[in-house]
């Protein structure tokens, strides 16, 4: 009996409100310790205290798919179906961020697309940090605006499949919603204006800002006006000149070596020819009288 929806509850999206949570996850929640100890016979007034005591958000975690207290309270809200004023108060208050996240999640489950955009979009300007438990049981960081953007755009959040909602452009075309204006538009306009001014009027160079020696050397060499007066070596043009000089000297030494080897080979061949001609020449003896 404790797990049944109250009799006065209205159908949500044409079905029992608790059926918005999948059966396997509902069974895990019903068997959890937090549901049995903290959510038994919980009323809408006592639900506020439990929402204030939350310290993280998330779905199921661990090897046994243990549900978080956040998910248990979501199912309890679907079961008892609190008044809409209580949910709006959860969302608009600024003291307890996890109670705000709980109210936003419940509103996304039970309300239509128009109310979702109306009450959840203001939270896109809320940048408070939230703790979230992942599937492995580790705590991760997120922010309120990221969490609300996930509720409005994604199909699943906190291991619960979210009901489909219409696109915002459809409501704008039907004149049901005005075009959304982001608070970052002013910053973007100021940044674009400053960039345009810098392009038209570049900032003057400070007096004590040294001129880059490499840039000066390149400009001087291209214009043919002279060489850089920088005493440092290793500049691009100096390195190129050094490479050219070394390559030229290596080529010259190589040519000289080839010329020496040709001369040695020529002198040796001439010596061999002389020796061969002297060996075949006949010997004439002088007559001694």
Coordinates of N, CA and C in Angstrom, one line a residue, residues 10-247:
X10 N -3.7 13.0 -10.3 CA -4.1 13.1 -11.7 C -3.2 12.4 -12.6
X11 N -3.7 11.9 -13.7 CA -2.9 11.2 -14.7 C -1.9 12.2 -15.4
X12 N -0.7 11.7 -15.5 CA 0.3 12.6 -16.1 C 0.8 11.9 -17.5
X13 N 0.6 12.7 -18.5 CA 0.9 12.2 -19.9 C 0.1 11.0 -20.2
X14 N -1.1 10.9 -19.6 CA -2.0 9.8 -19.9 C -1.8 8.6 -19.2
X15 N -1.0 8.6 -18.1 CA -0.7 7.4 -17.4 C -0.4 7.7 -15.9
X16 N -0.2 6.7 -15.1 CA 0.1 6.8 -13.7 C 1.4 7.6 -13.5
X17 N 1.5 8.6 -12.7 CA 2.7 9.4 -12.6 C 3.9 8.6 -12.2
X18 N 3.8 7.5 -11.4 CA 4.9 6.7 -11.1 C 5.5 5.9 -12.2
X19 N 4.6 5.7 -13.3 CA 5.1 4.9 -14.4 C 6.0 5.7 -15.3
X20 N 6.3 7.0 -15.0 CA 7.3 7.8 -15.7 C 8.7 7.3 -15.4
X21 N 8.8 6.6 -14.3 CA 10.1 5.9 -13.9 C 10.0 4.5 -14.3
X22 N 11.0 3.9 -14.9 CA 10.9 2.6 -15.4 C 10.7 1.6 -14.3
X23 N 10.2 0.4 -14.6 CA 9.8 -0.5 -13.6 C 11.0 -1.1 -12.8
X24 N 12.1 -1.4 -13.5 CA 13.2 -1.9 -12.8 C 13.8 -0.9 -11.9
X25 N 13.8 0.4 -12.2 CA 14.3 1.4 -11.3 C 13.4 1.6 -10.2
X26 N 12.1 1.6 -10.5 CA 11.1 1.7 -9.4 C 11.3 0.5 -8.3
X27 N 11.5 -0.7 -8.8 CA 11.7 -1.8 -7.9 C 13.0 -1.6 -7.1
X28 N 14.0 -1.0 -7.7 CA 15.2 -0.8 -6.9 C 15.0 0.3 -5.8
X29 N 14.2 1.3 -6.2 CA 13.8 2.3 -5.2 C 13.0 1.8 -4.1
X30 N 12.0 1.0 -4.4 CA 11.2 0.4 -3.3 C 11.9 -0.5 -2.4
X31 N 13.0 -1.1 -2.9 CA 13.8 -2.0 -2.0 C 15.0 -1.3 -1.3
X32 N 15.2 0.0 -1.6 CA 16.3 0.7 -1.0 C 16.0 1.0 0.4
X33 N 17.1 1.2 1.1 CA 16.9 1.6 2.6 C 16.4 3.0 2.8
X34 N 16.9 3.9 1.9 CA 16.4 5.3 2.1 C 14.9 5.4 1.9
X35 N 14.4 4.7 0.9 CA 12.9 4.7 0.7 C 12.2 4.2 1.9
X36 N 12.6 3.1 2.5 CA 11.9 2.5 3.6 C 12.0 3.3 4.9
X37 N 13.1 4.0 5.1 CA 13.3 4.7 6.3 C 12.9 6.1 6.3
X38 N 13.2 6.8 5.1 CA 13.0 8.2 5.1 C 11.7 8.6 4.3
X39 N 11.3 7.8 3.4 CA 10.2 8.2 2.5 C 8.8 7.5 2.9
X40 N 8.8 6.8 3.9 CA 7.6 6.1 4.3 C 6.6 7.2 5.0
X41 N 5.4 7.2 4.4 CA 4.4 8.1 4.9 C 4.8 9.6 4.9
X42 N 5.5 9.9 3.8 CA 6.1 11.3 3.7 C 5.0 12.2 3.1
X43 N 4.8 13.3 3.7 CA 3.8 14.3 3.1 C 4.5 15.4 2.4
X44 N 3.7 16.3 1.8 CA 4.3 17.4 1.0 C 5.1 18.4 1.9
X45 N 4.6 18.5 3.2 CA 5.3 19.4 4.1 C 6.6 18.8 4.6
X46 N 6.6 17.5 4.9 CA 7.9 16.9 5.3 C 8.8 16.7 4.1
X47 N 8.3 16.7 2.9 CA 9.2 16.6 1.7 C 10.1 17.8 1.6
X48 N 9.7 18.9 2.0 CA 10.5 20.1 1.9 C 11.8 19.9 2.8
X49 N 11.7 19.4 4.0 CA 12.9 19.1 4.8 C 13.8 18.1 4.2
X50 N 13.3 17.1 3.6 CA 14.1 16.1 2.9 C 14.8 16.7 1.7
X51 N 14.2 17.6 1.0 CA 14.8 18.2 -0.2 C 15.9 19.2 0.2
X52 N 15.7 19.9 1.4 CA 16.8 20.8 1.8 C 18.0 20.0 2.3
X53 N 17.8 18.8 2.8 CA 18.9 18.0 3.3 C 19.7 17.3 2.2
X54 N 19.3 17.4 0.9 CA 20.0 16.7 -0.2 C 21.4 17.3 -0.3
X55 N 22.4 16.5 -0.7 CA 23.8 17.0 -0.9 C 24.3 16.6 -2.3
X56 N 23.5 15.9 -3.1 CA 24.0 15.6 -4.4 C 22.8 15.2 -5.3
X57 N 23.0 15.0 -6.6 CA 22.0 14.6 -7.5 C 22.5 13.3 -8.2
X58 N 21.7 12.6 -8.9 CA 22.1 11.5 -9.7 C 21.0 10.4 -9.7
X59 N 21.3 9.3 -10.5 CA 20.4 8.2 -10.7 C 20.8 7.0 -9.8
X60 N 21.1 5.9 -10.4 CA 21.5 4.7 -9.7 C 23.0 4.6 -9.9
X61 N 23.7 3.9 -8.9 CA 25.1 3.8 -8.9 C 25.5 2.5 -8.3
X62 N 26.7 2.0 -8.6 CA 27.2 0.8 -8.0 C 26.9 -0.4 -8.7
X63 N 27.4 -1.6 -8.3 CA 27.1 -2.8 -8.9 C 25.7 -3.3 -8.7
X64 N 25.1 -2.9 -7.6 CA 23.7 -3.3 -7.3 C 22.7 -2.3 -7.8
X65 N 23.1 -1.2 -8.5 CA 22.2 -0.2 -9.0 C 21.4 0.5 -7.8
X66 N 22.2 1.0 -6.8 CA 21.6 1.6 -5.7 C 21.0 3.0 -6.1
X67 N 19.8 3.3 -5.8 CA 19.3 4.6 -6.2 C 19.7 5.7 -5.2
X68 N 19.9 6.9 -5.6 CA 20.3 8.0 -4.8 C 19.1 8.6 -4.1
X69 N 19.3 9.2 -2.9 CA 18.2 9.9 -2.3 C 17.4 10.9 -3.2
X70 N 18.1 11.5 -4.1 CA 17.5 12.4 -5.1 C 16.5 11.7 -5.9
X71 N 16.8 10.5 -6.4 CA 15.9 9.7 -7.2 C 14.7 9.2 -6.4
X72 N 15.0 8.8 -5.2 CA 13.9 8.4 -4.3 C 12.9 9.5 -4.1
X73 N 13.3 10.7 -3.8 CA 12.4 11.9 -3.6 C 11.7 12.2 -4.9
X74 N 12.3 12.0 -6.1 CA 11.6 12.3 -7.3 C 10.4 11.3 -7.4
X75 N 10.6 10.0 -7.1 CA 9.5 9.1 -7.2 C 8.4 9.3 -6.1
X76 N 8.9 9.8 -5.0 CA 7.9 10.1 -3.9 C 7.0 11.3 -4.3
X77 N 7.6 12.3 -5.0 CA 6.9 13.4 -5.5 C 5.9 13.0 -6.6
X78 N 6.3 12.1 -7.4 CA 5.3 11.5 -8.4 C 4.2 10.7 -7.7
X79 N 4.5 10.2 -6.6 CA 3.5 9.4 -5.9 C 2.5 10.3 -5.1
X80 N 2.9 11.3 -4.5 CA 2.0 12.1 -3.7 C 1.5 13.3 -4.5
X81 N 2.2 13.7 -5.5 CA 1.8 14.8 -6.4 C 1.6 16.1 -5.7
X82 N 2.6 16.8 -5.2 CA 2.4 18.0 -4.4 C 1.8 19.1 -5.3
X83 N 1.4 20.2 -4.7 CA 0.8 21.3 -5.4 C 1.9 22.0 -6.3
X84 N 1.4 22.6 -7.3 CA 2.3 23.3 -8.3 C 3.0 24.5 -7.6
X85 N 2.3 25.2 -6.7 CA 3.0 26.3 -6.0 C 4.2 25.9 -5.2
X86 N 4.2 24.6 -4.6 CA 5.3 24.1 -3.9 C 6.5 23.9 -4.9
X87 N 6.2 23.4 -6.0 CA 7.2 23.1 -7.0 C 7.9 24.4 -7.5
X88 N 7.0 25.4 -7.8 CA 7.5 26.7 -8.3 C 8.4 27.3 -7.2
X89 N 8.0 27.2 -5.9 CA 8.8 27.7 -4.8 C 10.1 27.0 -4.7
X90 N 10.2 25.7 -5.0 CA 11.4 25.0 -5.0 C 12.4 25.6 -6.1
X91 N 11.8 25.9 -7.2 CA 12.6 26.4 -8.4 C 13.1 27.8 -8.2
X92 N 12.2 28.6 -7.7 CA 12.6 30.1 -7.6 C 13.4 30.5 -6.4
X93 N 13.4 29.6 -5.3 CA 14.2 30.0 -4.2 C 15.7 29.8 -4.5
X94 N 16.6 30.6 -3.8 CA 18.0 30.6 -4.2 C 18.9 30.2 -3.0
X95 N 18.3 29.7 -1.9 CA 19.1 29.3 -0.8 C 19.6 27.8 -0.8
X96 N 18.8 27.0 -1.4 CA 19.1 25.5 -1.4 C 19.1 25.0 -2.9
X97 N 20.2 24.8 -3.4 CA 20.4 24.5 -4.8 C 19.9 23.1 -5.1
X98 N 20.1 22.2 -4.2 CA 19.6 20.8 -4.5 C 18.1 20.7 -4.5
X99 N 17.4 21.5 -3.7 CA 16.0 21.5 -3.7 C 15.5 22.1 -5.0
X100 N 16.2 23.1 -5.5 CA 15.9 23.7 -6.8 C 16.1 22.7 -7.9
X101 N 17.2 21.9 -7.9 CA 17.4 20.9 -8.9 C 16.3 19.8 -8.8
X102 N 15.8 19.5 -7.6 CA 14.7 18.5 -7.5 C 13.4 19.0 -8.1
X103 N 13.1 20.2 -7.8 CA 11.9 20.8 -8.3 C 11.9 20.9 -9.8
X104 N 13.1 21.3 -10.4 CA 13.3 21.4 -11.8 C 13.1 20.0 -12.5
X105 N 13.6 19.0 -11.9 CA 13.5 17.6 -12.5 C 12.0 17.2 -12.5
X106 N 11.3 17.4 -11.4 CA 9.9 17.0 -11.3 C 9.1 17.8 -12.3
X107 N 9.4 19.1 -12.4 CA 8.6 19.9 -13.3 C 8.8 19.4 -14.8
X108 N 10.1 19.0 -15.1 CA 10.3 18.5 -16.4 C 9.6 17.2 -16.7
X109 N 9.3 16.4 -15.7 CA 8.7 15.1 -15.9 C 7.2 15.3 -16.1
X110 N 6.5 16.2 -15.3 CA 5.1 16.2 -15.3 C 4.4 17.4 -16.1
X111 N 5.2 18.4 -16.4 CA 4.6 19.6 -17.1 C 4.8 19.5 -18.6
X112 N 4.1 20.3 -19.3 CA 4.2 20.5 -20.8 C 5.4 21.3 -21.2
X113 N 5.6 21.4 -22.4 CA 6.8 22.1 -22.9 C 6.8 23.6 -22.7
X114 N 5.6 24.2 -22.7 CA 5.5 25.6 -22.5 C 5.9 26.0 -21.1
X115 N 5.4 25.3 -20.1 CA 5.8 25.5 -18.7 C 7.2 25.2 -18.4
X116 N 7.8 24.2 -19.1 CA 9.2 23.8 -18.9 C 10.1 25.0 -19.4
X117 N 9.8 25.5 -20.5 CA 10.6 26.7 -21.0 C 10.4 27.9 -20.1
X118 N 9.2 28.1 -19.6 CA 8.9 29.3 -18.9 C 9.6 29.3 -17.5
X119 N 9.6 28.2 -16.8 CA 10.2 28.1 -15.5 C 11.6 27.6 -15.4
X120 N 12.1 26.9 -16.4 CA 13.4 26.3 -16.3 C 14.4 27.2 -17.1
X121 N 14.0 28.0 -18.1 CA 15.0 28.8 -18.8 C 15.7 29.8 -17.9
X122 N 15.0 30.5 -17.0 CA 15.7 31.4 -16.1 C 16.9 30.8 -15.3
X123 N 16.8 29.5 -15.1 CA 17.9 28.8 -14.4 C 19.2 28.6 -15.3
X124 N 19.1 28.9 -16.6 CA 20.3 28.8 -17.4 C 21.3 29.9 -17.1
X125 N 20.8 30.9 -16.3 CA 21.7 32.0 -15.8 C 22.2 31.7 -14.4
X126 N 22.0 30.5 -13.9 CA 22.4 30.1 -12.6 C 23.7 29.2 -12.8
X127 N 24.8 29.7 -12.2 CA 26.1 29.0 -12.4 C 26.6 28.3 -11.1
X128 N 25.7 27.9 -10.2 CA 26.1 27.3 -9.0 C 26.6 25.9 -9.3
X129 N 27.5 25.4 -8.5 CA 28.1 24.1 -8.7 C 27.3 23.0 -8.0
X130 N 27.2 21.9 -8.6 CA 26.4 20.8 -8.1 C 27.3 19.5 -8.1
X131 N 27.1 18.7 -7.1 CA 27.7 17.3 -7.0 C 26.7 16.3 -7.7
X132 N 27.3 15.5 -8.5 CA 26.5 14.4 -9.2 C 27.3 13.1 -9.0
X133 N 26.5 12.0 -8.8 CA 27.1 10.7 -8.6 C 27.0 10.0 -10.0
X134 N 28.1 9.4 -10.5 CA 28.0 8.7 -11.7 C 27.7 7.2 -11.5
X135 N 27.7 6.4 -12.5 CA 27.3 5.0 -12.4 C 28.3 4.2 -11.5
X136 N 29.5 4.6 -11.5 CA 30.5 3.9 -10.7 C 30.5 4.4 -9.2
X137 N 29.7 5.3 -8.9 CA 29.7 5.8 -7.5 C 30.6 6.9 -7.2
X138 N 31.3 7.5 -8.2 CA 32.2 8.6 -8.0 C 31.5 9.9 -8.1
X139 N 31.9 10.9 -7.3 CA 31.3 12.2 -7.3 C 32.0 13.0 -8.4
X140 N 31.2 13.7 -9.2 CA 31.6 14.6 -10.3 C 31.0 15.9 -10.1
X141 N 31.6 16.9 -10.7 CA 31.1 18.3 -10.6 C 30.3 18.7 -11.9
X142 N 29.3 19.4 -11.7 CA 28.5 20.0 -12.8 C 28.0 21.3 -12.3
X143 N 27.3 22.1 -13.1 CA 26.7 23.4 -12.8 C 25.2 23.4 -13.1
X144 N 24.6 24.3 -12.4 CA 23.1 24.3 -12.6 C 22.7 24.6 -14.0
X145 N 23.4 25.5 -14.7 CA 23.0 25.8 -16.1 C 23.2 24.6 -17.0
X146 N 24.3 23.8 -16.8 CA 24.5 22.6 -17.6 C 23.4 21.5 -17.3
X147 N 23.0 21.4 -16.0 CA 22.0 20.5 -15.6 C 20.7 20.8 -16.2
X148 N 20.3 22.1 -16.3 CA 19.0 22.6 -16.8 C 19.1 22.4 -18.4
X149 N 20.2 22.7 -19.0 CA 20.3 22.5 -20.4 C 20.2 21.0 -20.8
X150 N 20.7 20.1 -19.9 CA 20.5 18.7 -20.2 C 19.0 18.3 -20.1
X151 N 18.3 18.9 -19.1 CA 16.9 18.6 -19.0 C 16.1 19.0 -20.2
X152 N 16.5 20.2 -20.8 CA 15.7 20.7 -21.9 C 16.1 20.1 -23.3
X153 N 17.3 19.5 -23.4 CA 17.8 19.0 -24.7 C 17.9 17.5 -24.8
X154 N 18.3 16.9 -23.7 CA 18.6 15.4 -23.8 C 17.3 14.6 -23.6
X155 N 17.4 13.3 -23.9 CA 16.3 12.4 -23.8 C 16.3 11.7 -22.5
X156 N 17.4 11.7 -21.8 CA 17.6 10.9 -20.5 C 18.4 11.7 -19.6
X157 N 18.0 11.7 -18.3 CA 18.8 12.4 -17.3 C 18.6 11.6 -16.0
X158 N 19.6 11.4 -15.2 CA 19.6 10.7 -13.9 C 19.0 9.3 -14.1
X159 N 19.3 8.6 -15.2 CA 18.8 7.3 -15.6 C 17.3 7.2 -15.7
X160 N 16.6 8.3 -16.0 CA 15.2 8.3 -16.3 C 15.0 8.9 -17.6
X161 N 14.1 8.2 -18.4 CA 13.8 8.7 -19.8 C 12.8 9.9 -19.6
X162 N 13.2 11.0 -20.2 CA 12.3 12.2 -20.1 C 11.3 12.2 -21.1
X163 N 10.1 12.7 -20.8 CA 9.0 12.8 -21.8 C 9.5 13.8 -22.9
X164 N 9.0 13.6 -24.1 CA 9.3 14.5 -25.2 C 8.6 15.9 -25.1
X165 N 9.3 16.9 -25.5 CA 8.7 18.3 -25.5 C 8.9 18.9 -26.8
X166 N 8.1 19.8 -27.2 CA 8.2 20.5 -28.4 C 9.4 21.4 -28.5
X167 N 9.9 21.7 -29.7 CA 11.0 22.6 -29.8 C 10.6 24.0 -29.5
X168 N 11.6 24.8 -29.0 CA 11.3 26.2 -28.7 C 10.9 27.0 -29.9
X169 N 11.4 26.7 -31.1 CA 11.1 27.4 -32.3 C 9.6 27.3 -32.6
X170 N 9.0 26.2 -32.3 CA 7.5 26.0 -32.6 C 6.7 27.0 -31.7
X171 N 7.1 27.1 -30.4 CA 6.4 28.1 -29.6 C 6.6 29.5 -30.0
X172 N 7.8 29.8 -30.5 CA 8.1 31.2 -31.0 C 7.3 31.5 -32.2
X173 N 7.1 30.5 -33.1 CA 6.4 30.7 -34.3 C 4.9 30.9 -34.0
X174 N 4.4 30.2 -32.9 CA 3.0 30.4 -32.5 C 2.8 31.6 -31.6
X175 N 3.8 32.4 -31.4 CA 3.8 33.6 -30.5 C 3.4 33.2 -29.1
X176 N 3.8 32.1 -28.7 CA 3.6 31.6 -27.3 C 4.8 32.0 -26.4
X177 N 6.0 32.1 -27.0 CA 7.2 32.5 -26.3 C 7.9 33.5 -27.1
X178 N 8.6 34.4 -26.4 CA 9.4 35.4 -27.1 C 10.8 34.8 -27.4
X179 N 11.5 35.4 -28.3 CA 12.9 35.0 -28.6 C 13.7 35.1 -27.3
X180 N 14.5 34.0 -27.1 CA 15.3 34.0 -25.9 C 16.5 34.9 -26.1
X181 N 16.8 35.8 -25.1 CA 17.9 36.7 -25.1 C 18.9 36.2 -24.1
X182 N 20.1 35.9 -24.5 CA 21.1 35.4 -23.5 C 21.8 36.6 -22.9
X183 N 22.2 36.4 -21.6 CA 22.9 37.4 -20.9 C 24.4 37.6 -21.4
X184 N 24.8 36.7 -22.3 CA 26.2 36.8 -22.8 C 26.2 37.7 -24.1
X185 N 25.0 38.1 -24.6 CA 25.0 38.9 -25.8 C 25.7 40.2 -25.6
X186 N 25.5 40.9 -24.4 CA 26.2 42.1 -24.2 C 27.7 42.0 -24.2
X187 N 28.2 40.9 -23.6 CA 29.6 40.7 -23.6 C 30.2 40.4 -25.0
X188 N 29.4 39.7 -25.8 CA 29.8 39.4 -27.1 C 29.8 40.7 -28.0
X189 N 28.8 41.5 -27.8 CA 28.8 42.8 -28.5 C 29.9 43.7 -28.2
X190 N 30.2 43.8 -26.9 CA 31.4 44.6 -26.4 C 32.7 44.1 -27.0
X191 N 32.8 42.7 -27.0 CA 34.1 42.2 -27.5 C 34.2 42.4 -29.0
X192 N 33.1 42.3 -29.8 CA 33.2 42.6 -31.2 C 33.5 44.1 -31.5
X193 N 32.9 44.9 -30.6 CA 33.1 46.4 -30.8 C 34.6 46.7 -30.5
X194 N 35.2 46.1 -29.5 CA 36.6 46.4 -29.2 C 37.5 45.8 -30.3
X195 N 37.2 44.6 -30.8 CA 38.0 44.1 -31.9 C 37.9 44.9 -33.2
X196 N 36.7 45.5 -33.5 CA 36.6 46.4 -34.6 C 37.4 47.6 -34.4
X197 N 37.4 48.2 -33.2 CA 38.2 49.4 -33.0 C 39.7 49.2 -33.1
X198 N 40.1 48.0 -32.6 CA 41.5 47.7 -32.7 C 42.0 47.5 -34.2
X199 N 41.1 47.0 -35.0 CA 41.4 46.8 -36.4 C 41.5 48.2 -37.1
X200 N 40.6 49.1 -36.7 CA 40.7 50.5 -37.4 C 41.8 51.3 -36.8
X201 N 41.9 51.3 -35.4 CA 42.9 52.1 -34.7 C 43.7 51.2 -33.9
X202 N 44.8 50.7 -34.5 CA 45.7 49.8 -33.7 C 46.3 50.4 -32.5
X203 N 46.6 49.7 -31.5 CA 47.2 50.2 -30.3 C 48.6 50.6 -30.6
X204 N 49.0 51.8 -30.0 CA 50.4 52.2 -30.2 C 51.4 51.4 -29.5
X205 N 52.6 51.2 -30.1 CA 53.6 50.4 -29.4 C 54.2 51.2 -28.2
X206 N 54.4 50.6 -27.1 CA 55.0 51.3 -26.0 C 56.5 51.6 -26.3
X207 N 56.9 52.7 -25.6 CA 58.3 53.2 -25.9 C 59.3 52.2 -25.5
X208 N 59.1 51.5 -24.4 CA 60.1 50.6 -23.9 C 60.0 49.2 -24.4
X209 N 59.1 49.0 -25.5 CA 58.9 47.7 -26.1 C 60.0 47.5 -27.1
X210 N 60.9 46.5 -26.9 CA 62.0 46.4 -27.9 C 61.5 45.8 -29.2
X211 N 62.1 46.2 -30.3 CA 61.8 45.7 -31.6 C 62.4 44.4 -31.8
X212 N 61.7 43.5 -32.4 CA 62.2 42.1 -32.6 C 63.4 42.2 -33.6
X213 N 64.6 41.7 -33.3 CA 65.8 41.8 -34.1 C 65.6 41.0 -35.4
X214 N 64.9 39.8 -35.4 CA 64.7 39.0 -36.6 C 63.9 39.7 -37.6
X215 N 62.8 40.4 -37.1 CA 61.9 41.1 -38.0 C 62.7 42.3 -38.7
X216 N 63.5 43.0 -37.9 CA 64.3 44.1 -38.4 C 65.3 43.7 -39.5
X217 N 66.0 42.5 -39.2 CA 66.9 42.0 -40.1 C 66.3 41.7 -41.5
X218 N 65.2 41.0 -41.4 CA 64.5 40.6 -42.6 C 64.1 41.8 -43.4
X219 N 63.5 42.8 -42.8 CA 63.1 44.0 -43.5 C 64.2 44.7 -44.1
X220 N 65.4 44.8 -43.4 CA 66.5 45.5 -43.9 C 67.1 44.8 -45.1
X221 N 67.1 43.4 -45.1 CA 67.7 42.7 -46.2 C 66.8 42.8 -47.4
X222 N 65.5 42.8 -47.2 CA 64.6 42.8 -48.3 C 64.6 44.2 -49.0
X223 N 64.7 45.2 -48.2 CA 64.8 46.6 -48.8 C 66.1 46.9 -49.4
X224 N 67.2 46.2 -48.9 CA 68.5 46.5 -49.4 C 69.1 47.8 -48.8
X225 N 68.6 48.2 -47.6 CA 69.1 49.4 -47.0 C 70.3 49.2 -46.1
X226 N 70.5 48.0 -45.7 CA 71.6 47.8 -44.8 C 71.4 46.5 -44.0
X227 N 72.3 46.3 -43.0 CA 72.2 45.1 -42.2 C 71.8 45.5 -40.8
X228 N 71.4 44.5 -40.1 CA 70.9 44.7 -38.7 C 72.1 45.1 -37.9
X229 N 71.8 46.0 -36.9 CA 72.9 46.4 -36.0 C 72.9 45.6 -34.8
X230 N 72.1 44.5 -34.7 CA 72.1 43.7 -33.5 C 73.4 42.9 -33.4
X231 N 74.0 42.9 -32.2 CA 75.3 42.2 -32.1 C 75.1 40.7 -31.9
X232 N 73.9 40.2 -31.8 CA 73.7 38.8 -31.5 C 73.8 38.0 -32.8
X233 N 74.4 36.9 -32.7 CA 74.5 36.0 -33.9 C 73.4 35.0 -33.8
X234 N 73.3 34.2 -34.9 CA 72.2 33.2 -35.0 C 70.9 33.7 -35.5
X235 N 70.9 34.9 -36.1 CA 69.7 35.4 -36.7 C 69.4 34.7 -38.0
X236 N 68.2 34.7 -38.6 CA 67.9 33.9 -39.8 C 68.8 34.3 -40.9
X237 N 69.0 35.6 -41.2 CA 69.8 35.9 -42.4 C 71.3 35.5 -42.2
X238 N 71.8 35.7 -41.0 CA 73.2 35.3 -40.7 C 73.4 33.8 -40.8
X239 N 72.4 33.1 -40.4 CA 72.5 31.6 -40.5 C 72.5 31.2 -42.0
X240 N 71.7 31.8 -42.8 CA 71.7 31.5 -44.2 C 73.0 31.8 -44.9
X241 N 73.6 33.0 -44.5 CA 74.9 33.4 -45.1 C 76.0 32.4 -44.7
X242 N 75.9 31.9 -43.4 CA 76.9 31.0 -42.9 C 76.8 29.6 -43.6
X243 N 75.5 29.2 -43.9 CA 75.3 28.0 -44.6 C 75.9 28.0 -46.0
X244 N 75.6 29.2 -46.7 CA 76.1 29.4 -48.1 C 77.6 29.4 -48.1
X245 N 78.2 30.1 -47.2 CA 79.7 30.1 -47.1 C 80.3 28.8 -46.9
X246 N 79.7 28.0 -46.0 CA 80.2 26.7 -45.7 C 80.1 25.7 -46.9
X247 N 78.9 25.8 -47.5 CA 78.6 24.9 -48.7 C 79.6 25.3 -49.8

